[in-house]
CSV table of N, CA and C in Angstrom, one decimal:
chain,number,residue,atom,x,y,z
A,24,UNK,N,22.1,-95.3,-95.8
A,24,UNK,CA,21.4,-96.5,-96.2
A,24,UNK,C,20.1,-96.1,-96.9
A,25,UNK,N,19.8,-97.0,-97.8
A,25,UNK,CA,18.6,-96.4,-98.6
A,25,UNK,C,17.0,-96.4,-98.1
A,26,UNK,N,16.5,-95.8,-98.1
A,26,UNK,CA,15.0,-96.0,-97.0
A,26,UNK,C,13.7,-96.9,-98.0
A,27,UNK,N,14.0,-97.9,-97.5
A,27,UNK,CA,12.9,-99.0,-98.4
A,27,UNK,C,11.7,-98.6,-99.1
A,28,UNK,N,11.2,-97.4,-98.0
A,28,UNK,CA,9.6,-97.4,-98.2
A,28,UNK,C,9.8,-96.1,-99.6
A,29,UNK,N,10.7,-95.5,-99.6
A,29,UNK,CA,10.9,-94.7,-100.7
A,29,UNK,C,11.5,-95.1,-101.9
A,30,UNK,N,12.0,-96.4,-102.1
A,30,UNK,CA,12.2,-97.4,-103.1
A,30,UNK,C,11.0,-98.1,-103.2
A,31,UNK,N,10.5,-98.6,-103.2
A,31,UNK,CA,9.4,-99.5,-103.2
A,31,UNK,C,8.3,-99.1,-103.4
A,32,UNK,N,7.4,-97.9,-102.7
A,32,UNK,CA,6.5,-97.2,-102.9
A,32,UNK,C,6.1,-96.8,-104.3
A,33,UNK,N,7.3,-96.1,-104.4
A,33,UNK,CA,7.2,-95.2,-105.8
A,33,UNK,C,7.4,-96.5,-107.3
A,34,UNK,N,7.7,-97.2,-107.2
A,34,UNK,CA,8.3,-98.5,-108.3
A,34,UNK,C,6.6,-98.9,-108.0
A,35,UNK,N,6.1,-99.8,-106.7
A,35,UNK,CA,4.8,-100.1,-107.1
A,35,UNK,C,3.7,-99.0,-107.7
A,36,UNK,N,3.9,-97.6,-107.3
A,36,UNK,CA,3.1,-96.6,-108.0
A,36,UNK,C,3.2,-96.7,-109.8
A,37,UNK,N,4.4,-96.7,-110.2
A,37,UNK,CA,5.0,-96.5,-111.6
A,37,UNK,C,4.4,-98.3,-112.3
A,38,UNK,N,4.8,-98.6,-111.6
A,38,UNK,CA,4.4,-100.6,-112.1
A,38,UNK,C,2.9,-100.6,-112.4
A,39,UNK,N,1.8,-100.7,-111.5
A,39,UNK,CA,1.2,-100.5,-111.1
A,39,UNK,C,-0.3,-99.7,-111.4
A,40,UNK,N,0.1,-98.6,-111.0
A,40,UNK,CA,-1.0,-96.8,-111.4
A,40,UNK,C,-1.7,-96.7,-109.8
A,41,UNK,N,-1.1,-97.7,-109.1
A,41,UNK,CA,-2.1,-97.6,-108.0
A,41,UNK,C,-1.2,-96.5,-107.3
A,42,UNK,N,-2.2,-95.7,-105.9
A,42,UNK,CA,-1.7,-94.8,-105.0
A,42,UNK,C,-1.2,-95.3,-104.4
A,43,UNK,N,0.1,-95.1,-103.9
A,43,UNK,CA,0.9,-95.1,-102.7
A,43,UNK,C,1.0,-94.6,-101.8
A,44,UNK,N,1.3,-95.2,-100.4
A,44,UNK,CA,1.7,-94.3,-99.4
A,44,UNK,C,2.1,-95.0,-97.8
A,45,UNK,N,2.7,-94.7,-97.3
A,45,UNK,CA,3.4,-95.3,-95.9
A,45,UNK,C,2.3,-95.3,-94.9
A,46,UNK,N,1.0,-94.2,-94.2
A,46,UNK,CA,-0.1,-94.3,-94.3
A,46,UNK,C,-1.5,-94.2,-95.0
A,47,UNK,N,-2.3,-94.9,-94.4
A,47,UNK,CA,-3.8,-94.9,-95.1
A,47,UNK,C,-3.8,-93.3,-94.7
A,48,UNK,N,-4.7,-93.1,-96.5
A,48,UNK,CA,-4.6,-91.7,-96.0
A,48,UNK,C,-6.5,-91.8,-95.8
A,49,UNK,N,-6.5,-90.2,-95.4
A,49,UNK,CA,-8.1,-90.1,-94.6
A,49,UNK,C,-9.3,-90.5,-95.7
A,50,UNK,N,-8.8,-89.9,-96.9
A,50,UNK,CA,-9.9,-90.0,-97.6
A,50,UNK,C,-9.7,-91.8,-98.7
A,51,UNK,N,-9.3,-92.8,-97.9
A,51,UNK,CA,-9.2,-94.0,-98.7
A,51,UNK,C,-10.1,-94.3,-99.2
A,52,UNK,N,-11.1,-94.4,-99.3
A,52,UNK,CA,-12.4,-94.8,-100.2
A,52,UNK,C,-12.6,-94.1,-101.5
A,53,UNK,N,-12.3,-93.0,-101.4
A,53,UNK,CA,-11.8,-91.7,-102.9
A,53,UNK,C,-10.9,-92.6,-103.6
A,54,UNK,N,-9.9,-92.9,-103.0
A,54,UNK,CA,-8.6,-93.5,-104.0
A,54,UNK,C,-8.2,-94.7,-104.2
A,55,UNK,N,-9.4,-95.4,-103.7
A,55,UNK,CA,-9.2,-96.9,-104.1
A,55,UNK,C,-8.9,-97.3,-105.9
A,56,UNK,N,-8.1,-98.0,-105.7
A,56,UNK,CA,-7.0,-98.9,-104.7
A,56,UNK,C,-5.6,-98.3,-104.2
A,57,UNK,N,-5.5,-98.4,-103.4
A,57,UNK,CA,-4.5,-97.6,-102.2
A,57,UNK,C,-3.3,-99.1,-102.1
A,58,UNK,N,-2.2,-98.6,-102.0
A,58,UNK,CA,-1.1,-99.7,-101.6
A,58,UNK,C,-0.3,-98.9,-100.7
A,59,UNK,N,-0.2,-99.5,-99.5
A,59,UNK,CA,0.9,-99.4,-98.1
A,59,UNK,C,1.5,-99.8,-97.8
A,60,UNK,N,3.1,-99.0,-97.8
A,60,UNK,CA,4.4,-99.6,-98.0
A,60,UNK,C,4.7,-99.3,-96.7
A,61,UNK,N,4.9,-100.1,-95.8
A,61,UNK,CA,5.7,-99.8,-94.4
A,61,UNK,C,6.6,-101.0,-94.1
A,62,UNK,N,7.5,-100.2,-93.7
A,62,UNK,CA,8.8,-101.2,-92.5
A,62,UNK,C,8.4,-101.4,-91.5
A,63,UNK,N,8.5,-102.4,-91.4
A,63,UNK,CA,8.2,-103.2,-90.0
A,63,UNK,C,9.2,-103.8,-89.5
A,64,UNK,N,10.6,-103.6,-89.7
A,64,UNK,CA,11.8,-104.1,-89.0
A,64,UNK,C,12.8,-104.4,-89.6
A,65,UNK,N,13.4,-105.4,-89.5
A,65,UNK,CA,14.3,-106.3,-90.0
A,65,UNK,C,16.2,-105.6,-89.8
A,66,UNK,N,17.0,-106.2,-90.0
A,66,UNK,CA,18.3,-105.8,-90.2
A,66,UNK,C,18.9,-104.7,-90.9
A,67,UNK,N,19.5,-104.5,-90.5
A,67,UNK,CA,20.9,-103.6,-91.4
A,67,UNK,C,22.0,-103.9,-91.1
A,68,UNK,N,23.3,-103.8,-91.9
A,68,UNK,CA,24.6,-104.2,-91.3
A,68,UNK,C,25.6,-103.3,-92.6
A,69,UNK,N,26.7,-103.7,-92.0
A,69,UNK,CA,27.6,-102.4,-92.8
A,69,UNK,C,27.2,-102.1,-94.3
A,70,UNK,N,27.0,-102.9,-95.2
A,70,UNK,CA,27.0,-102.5,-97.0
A,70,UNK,C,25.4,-102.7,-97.4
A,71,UNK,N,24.6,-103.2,-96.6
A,71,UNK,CA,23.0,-103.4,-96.7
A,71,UNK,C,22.4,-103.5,-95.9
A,72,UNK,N,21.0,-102.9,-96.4
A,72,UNK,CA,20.4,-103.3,-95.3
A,72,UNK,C,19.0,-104.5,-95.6
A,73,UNK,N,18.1,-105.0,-94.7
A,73,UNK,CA,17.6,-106.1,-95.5
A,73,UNK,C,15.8,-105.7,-94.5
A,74,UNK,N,15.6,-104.7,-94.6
A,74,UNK,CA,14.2,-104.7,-93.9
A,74,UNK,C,13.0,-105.1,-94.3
A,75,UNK,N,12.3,-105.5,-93.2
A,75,UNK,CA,10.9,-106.4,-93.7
A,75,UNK,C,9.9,-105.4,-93.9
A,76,UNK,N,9.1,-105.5,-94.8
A,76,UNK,CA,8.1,-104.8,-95.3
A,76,UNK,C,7.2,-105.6,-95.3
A,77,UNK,N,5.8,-104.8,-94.9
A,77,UNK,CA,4.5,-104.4,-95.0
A,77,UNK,C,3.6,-103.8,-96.5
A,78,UNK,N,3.2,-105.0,-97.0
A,78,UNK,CA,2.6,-104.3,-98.4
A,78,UNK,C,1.3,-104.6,-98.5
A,79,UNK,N,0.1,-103.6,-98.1
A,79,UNK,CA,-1.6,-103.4,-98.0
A,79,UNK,C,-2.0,-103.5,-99.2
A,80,UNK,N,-3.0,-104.3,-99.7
A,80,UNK,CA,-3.9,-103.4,-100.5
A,80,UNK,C,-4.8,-103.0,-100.0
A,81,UNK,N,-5.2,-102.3,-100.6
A,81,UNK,CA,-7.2,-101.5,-100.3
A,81,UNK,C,-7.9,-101.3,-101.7
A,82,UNK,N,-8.6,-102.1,-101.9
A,82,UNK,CA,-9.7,-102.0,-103.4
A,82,UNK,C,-11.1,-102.4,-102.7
A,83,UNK,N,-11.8,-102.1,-103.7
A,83,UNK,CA,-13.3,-101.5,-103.9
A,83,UNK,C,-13.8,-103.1,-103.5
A,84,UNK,N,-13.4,-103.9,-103.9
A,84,UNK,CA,-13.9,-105.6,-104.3
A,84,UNK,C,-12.5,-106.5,-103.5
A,85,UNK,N,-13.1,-107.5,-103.4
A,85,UNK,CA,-12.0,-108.3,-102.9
A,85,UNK,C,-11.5,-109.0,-104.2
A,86,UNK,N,-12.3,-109.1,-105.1
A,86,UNK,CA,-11.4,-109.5,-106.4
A,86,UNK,C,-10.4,-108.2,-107.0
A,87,UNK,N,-10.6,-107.2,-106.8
A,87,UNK,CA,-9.9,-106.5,-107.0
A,87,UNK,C,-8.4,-106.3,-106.4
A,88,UNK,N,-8.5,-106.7,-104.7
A,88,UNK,CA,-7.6,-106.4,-103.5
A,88,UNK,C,-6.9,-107.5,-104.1
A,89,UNK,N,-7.3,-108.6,-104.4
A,89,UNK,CA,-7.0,-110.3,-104.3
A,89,UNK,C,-5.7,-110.2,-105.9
A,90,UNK,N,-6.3,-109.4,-106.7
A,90,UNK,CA,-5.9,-109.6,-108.3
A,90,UNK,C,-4.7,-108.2,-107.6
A,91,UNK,N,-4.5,-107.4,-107.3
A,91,UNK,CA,-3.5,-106.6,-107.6
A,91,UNK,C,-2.2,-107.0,-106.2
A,92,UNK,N,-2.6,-107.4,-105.2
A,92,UNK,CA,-1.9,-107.9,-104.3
A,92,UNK,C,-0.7,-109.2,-104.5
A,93,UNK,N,-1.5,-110.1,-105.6
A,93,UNK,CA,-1.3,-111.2,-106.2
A,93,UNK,C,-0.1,-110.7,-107.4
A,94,UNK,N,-0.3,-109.6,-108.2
A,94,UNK,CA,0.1,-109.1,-109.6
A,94,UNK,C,2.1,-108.4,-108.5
A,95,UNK,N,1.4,-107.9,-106.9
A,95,UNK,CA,2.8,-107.2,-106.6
A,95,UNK,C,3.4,-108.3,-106.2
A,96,UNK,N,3.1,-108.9,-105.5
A,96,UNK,CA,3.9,-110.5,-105.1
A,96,UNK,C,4.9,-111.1,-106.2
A,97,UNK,N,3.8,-111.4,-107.3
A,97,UNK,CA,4.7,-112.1,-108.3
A,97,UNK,C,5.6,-111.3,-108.9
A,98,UNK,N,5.5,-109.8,-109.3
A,98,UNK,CA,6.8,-108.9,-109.5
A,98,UNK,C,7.7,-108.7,-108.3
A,99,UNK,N,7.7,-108.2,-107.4
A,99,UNK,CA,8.8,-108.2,-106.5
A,99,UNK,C,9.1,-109.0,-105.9
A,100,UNK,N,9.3,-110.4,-106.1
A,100,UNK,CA,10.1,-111.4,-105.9
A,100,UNK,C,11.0,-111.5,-106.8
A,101,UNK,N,10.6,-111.1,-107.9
A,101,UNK,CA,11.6,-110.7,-109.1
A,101,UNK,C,12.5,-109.5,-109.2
A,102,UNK,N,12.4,-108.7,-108.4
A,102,UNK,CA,12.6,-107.5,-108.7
A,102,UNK,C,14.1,-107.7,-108.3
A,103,UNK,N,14.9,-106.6,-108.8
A,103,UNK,CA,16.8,-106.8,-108.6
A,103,UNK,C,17.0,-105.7,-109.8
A,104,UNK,N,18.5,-105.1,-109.2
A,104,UNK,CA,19.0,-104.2,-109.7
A,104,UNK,C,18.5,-102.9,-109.3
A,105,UNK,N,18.9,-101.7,-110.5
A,105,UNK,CA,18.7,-100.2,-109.7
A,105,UNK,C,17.3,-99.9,-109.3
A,106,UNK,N,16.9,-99.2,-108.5
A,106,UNK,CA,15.6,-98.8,-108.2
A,106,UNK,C,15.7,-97.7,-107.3
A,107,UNK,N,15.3,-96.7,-108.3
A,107,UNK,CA,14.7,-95.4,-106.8
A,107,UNK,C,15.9,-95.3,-106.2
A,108,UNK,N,17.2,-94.7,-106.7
A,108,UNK,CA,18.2,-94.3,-105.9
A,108,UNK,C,18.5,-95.7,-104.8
A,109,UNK,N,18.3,-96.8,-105.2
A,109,UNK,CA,19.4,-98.0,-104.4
A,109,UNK,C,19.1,-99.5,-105.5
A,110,UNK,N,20.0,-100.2,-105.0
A,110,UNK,CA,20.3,-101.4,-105.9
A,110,UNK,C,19.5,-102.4,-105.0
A,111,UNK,N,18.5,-103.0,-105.7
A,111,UNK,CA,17.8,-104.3,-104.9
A,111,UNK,C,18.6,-105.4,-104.9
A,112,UNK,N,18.7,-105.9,-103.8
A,112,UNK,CA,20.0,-107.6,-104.5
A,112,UNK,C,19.1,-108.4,-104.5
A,113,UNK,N,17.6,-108.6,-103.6
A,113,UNK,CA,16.8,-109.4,-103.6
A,113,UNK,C,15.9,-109.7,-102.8
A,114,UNK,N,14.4,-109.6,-103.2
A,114,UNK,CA,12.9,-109.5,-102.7
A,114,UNK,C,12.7,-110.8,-101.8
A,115,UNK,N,12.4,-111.3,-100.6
A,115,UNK,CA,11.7,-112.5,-100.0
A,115,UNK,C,10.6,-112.2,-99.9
A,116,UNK,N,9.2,-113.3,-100.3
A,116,UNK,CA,8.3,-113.5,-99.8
A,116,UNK,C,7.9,-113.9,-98.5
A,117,UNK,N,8.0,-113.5,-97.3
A,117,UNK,CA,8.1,-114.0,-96.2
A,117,UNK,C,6.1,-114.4,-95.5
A,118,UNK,N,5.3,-113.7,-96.1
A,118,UNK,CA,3.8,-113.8,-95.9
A,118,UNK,C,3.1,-113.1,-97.1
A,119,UNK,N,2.6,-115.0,-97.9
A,119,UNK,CA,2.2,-114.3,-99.2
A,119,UNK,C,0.3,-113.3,-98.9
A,120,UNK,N,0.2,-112.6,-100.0
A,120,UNK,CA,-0.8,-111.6,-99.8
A,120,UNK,C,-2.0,-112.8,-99.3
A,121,UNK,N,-2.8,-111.8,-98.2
A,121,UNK,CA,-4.3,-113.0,-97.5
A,121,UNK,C,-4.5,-111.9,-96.8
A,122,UNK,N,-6.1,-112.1,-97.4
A,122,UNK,CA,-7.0,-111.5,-96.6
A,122,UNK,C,-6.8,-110.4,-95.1
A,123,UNK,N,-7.0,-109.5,-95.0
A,123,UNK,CA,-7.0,-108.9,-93.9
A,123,UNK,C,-7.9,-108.1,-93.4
A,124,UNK,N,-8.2,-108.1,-91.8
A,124,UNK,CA,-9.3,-107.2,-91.3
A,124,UNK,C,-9.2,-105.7,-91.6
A,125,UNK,N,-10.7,-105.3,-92.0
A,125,UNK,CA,-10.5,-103.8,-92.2
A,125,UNK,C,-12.1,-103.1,-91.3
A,126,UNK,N,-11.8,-101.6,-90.9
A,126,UNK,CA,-13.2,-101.6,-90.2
A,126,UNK,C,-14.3,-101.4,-90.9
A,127,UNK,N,-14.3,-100.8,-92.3
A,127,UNK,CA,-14.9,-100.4,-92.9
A,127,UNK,C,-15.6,-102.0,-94.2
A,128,UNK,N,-16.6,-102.1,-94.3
A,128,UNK,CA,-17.1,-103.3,-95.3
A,128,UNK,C,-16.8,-103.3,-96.7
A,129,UNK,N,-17.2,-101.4,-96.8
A,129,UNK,CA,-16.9,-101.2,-98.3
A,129,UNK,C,-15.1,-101.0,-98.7
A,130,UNK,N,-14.1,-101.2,-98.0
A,130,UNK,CA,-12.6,-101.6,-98.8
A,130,UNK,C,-12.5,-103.3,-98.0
A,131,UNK,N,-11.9,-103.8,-98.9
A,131,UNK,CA,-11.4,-104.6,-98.5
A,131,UNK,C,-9.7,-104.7,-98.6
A,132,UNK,N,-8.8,-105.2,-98.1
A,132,UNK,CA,-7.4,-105.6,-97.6
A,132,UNK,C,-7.0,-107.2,-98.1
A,133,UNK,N,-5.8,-106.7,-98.6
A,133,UNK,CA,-4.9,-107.9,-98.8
A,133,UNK,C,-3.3,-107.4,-98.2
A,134,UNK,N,-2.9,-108.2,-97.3
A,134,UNK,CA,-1.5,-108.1,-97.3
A,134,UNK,C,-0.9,-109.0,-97.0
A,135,UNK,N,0.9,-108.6,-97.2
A,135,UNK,CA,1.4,-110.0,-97.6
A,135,UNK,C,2.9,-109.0,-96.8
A,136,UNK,N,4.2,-109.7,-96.1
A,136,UNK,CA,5.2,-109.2,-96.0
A,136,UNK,C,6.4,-110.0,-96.7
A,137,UNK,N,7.1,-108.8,-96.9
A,137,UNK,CA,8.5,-109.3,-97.5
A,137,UNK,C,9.8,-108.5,-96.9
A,138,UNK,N,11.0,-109.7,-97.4
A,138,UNK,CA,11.9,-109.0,-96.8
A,138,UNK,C,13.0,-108.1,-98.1
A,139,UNK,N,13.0,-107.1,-97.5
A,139,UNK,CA,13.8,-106.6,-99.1
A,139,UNK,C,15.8,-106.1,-99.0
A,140,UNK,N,16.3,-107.3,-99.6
A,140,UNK,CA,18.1,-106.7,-99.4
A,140,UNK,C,18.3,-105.8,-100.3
A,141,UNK,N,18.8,-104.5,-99.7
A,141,UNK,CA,19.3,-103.4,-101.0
A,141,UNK,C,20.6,-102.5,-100.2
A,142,UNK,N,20.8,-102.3,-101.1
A,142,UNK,CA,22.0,-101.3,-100.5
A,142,UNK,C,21.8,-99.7,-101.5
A,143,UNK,N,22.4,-98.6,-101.0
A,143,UNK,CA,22.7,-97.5,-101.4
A,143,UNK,C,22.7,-97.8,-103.1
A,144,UNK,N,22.7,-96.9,-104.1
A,144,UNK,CA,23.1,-97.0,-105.5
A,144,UNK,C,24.6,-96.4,-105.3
């Protein structure tokens, strides 16, 4: 089965220009704006699988976090067909991007989850 966060990751990197990665890495304030692609569950069953994702922003500004969180939403809802070695059948919005706690004042956070159906290419 295809592993989401290595579809999705790399497509928001490419779409995008922003950094990727499954964790915050140490030095996040260097690489803002940072986007975090994690599974956080969902199903699989014999020809797909349909796991829910976790998509962070981290920018400098909250208009910043607000404007690119907002830009991934409205593209992968859209998103379908080949990608990254699997076929997307189709993006849910399940928690659109909103504000999130972070410890630090100078990044701020947007995240939003979705569910993603894809199968193998």
């Amino acid at each position: 089965m295809a592993d989401v966060e290595a579809v999705i990751a790399p497509w928001i990197e490419s779409t995008f220009g922003a950094f990727t990665a499954s964790v915050v890495p140490a030095d996040l304030e260097d690489r803002l704006p940072v986007v975090r692609v994690e599974r956080m569950g969902g199903a699989d069953d014999r020809f797909a699988a349909h796991p829910r994702v976790a998509v962070d922003v981290f920018a400098a500004t909250a208009d910043e976090a607000r404007t690119l969180a907002n830009n991934i939403c409205d593209a992968l809802v859209f998103l379908r067909g080949p990608v990254g070695g699997a076929v997307v059948r189709g993006v849910r919005c399940d928690a659109g991007p909103s504000r999130q706690p972070w410890s630090n004042p100078g990044v701020h956070r947007r995240g939003a989850t979705y569910t993603v159906s894809l199968r193998a290419a």
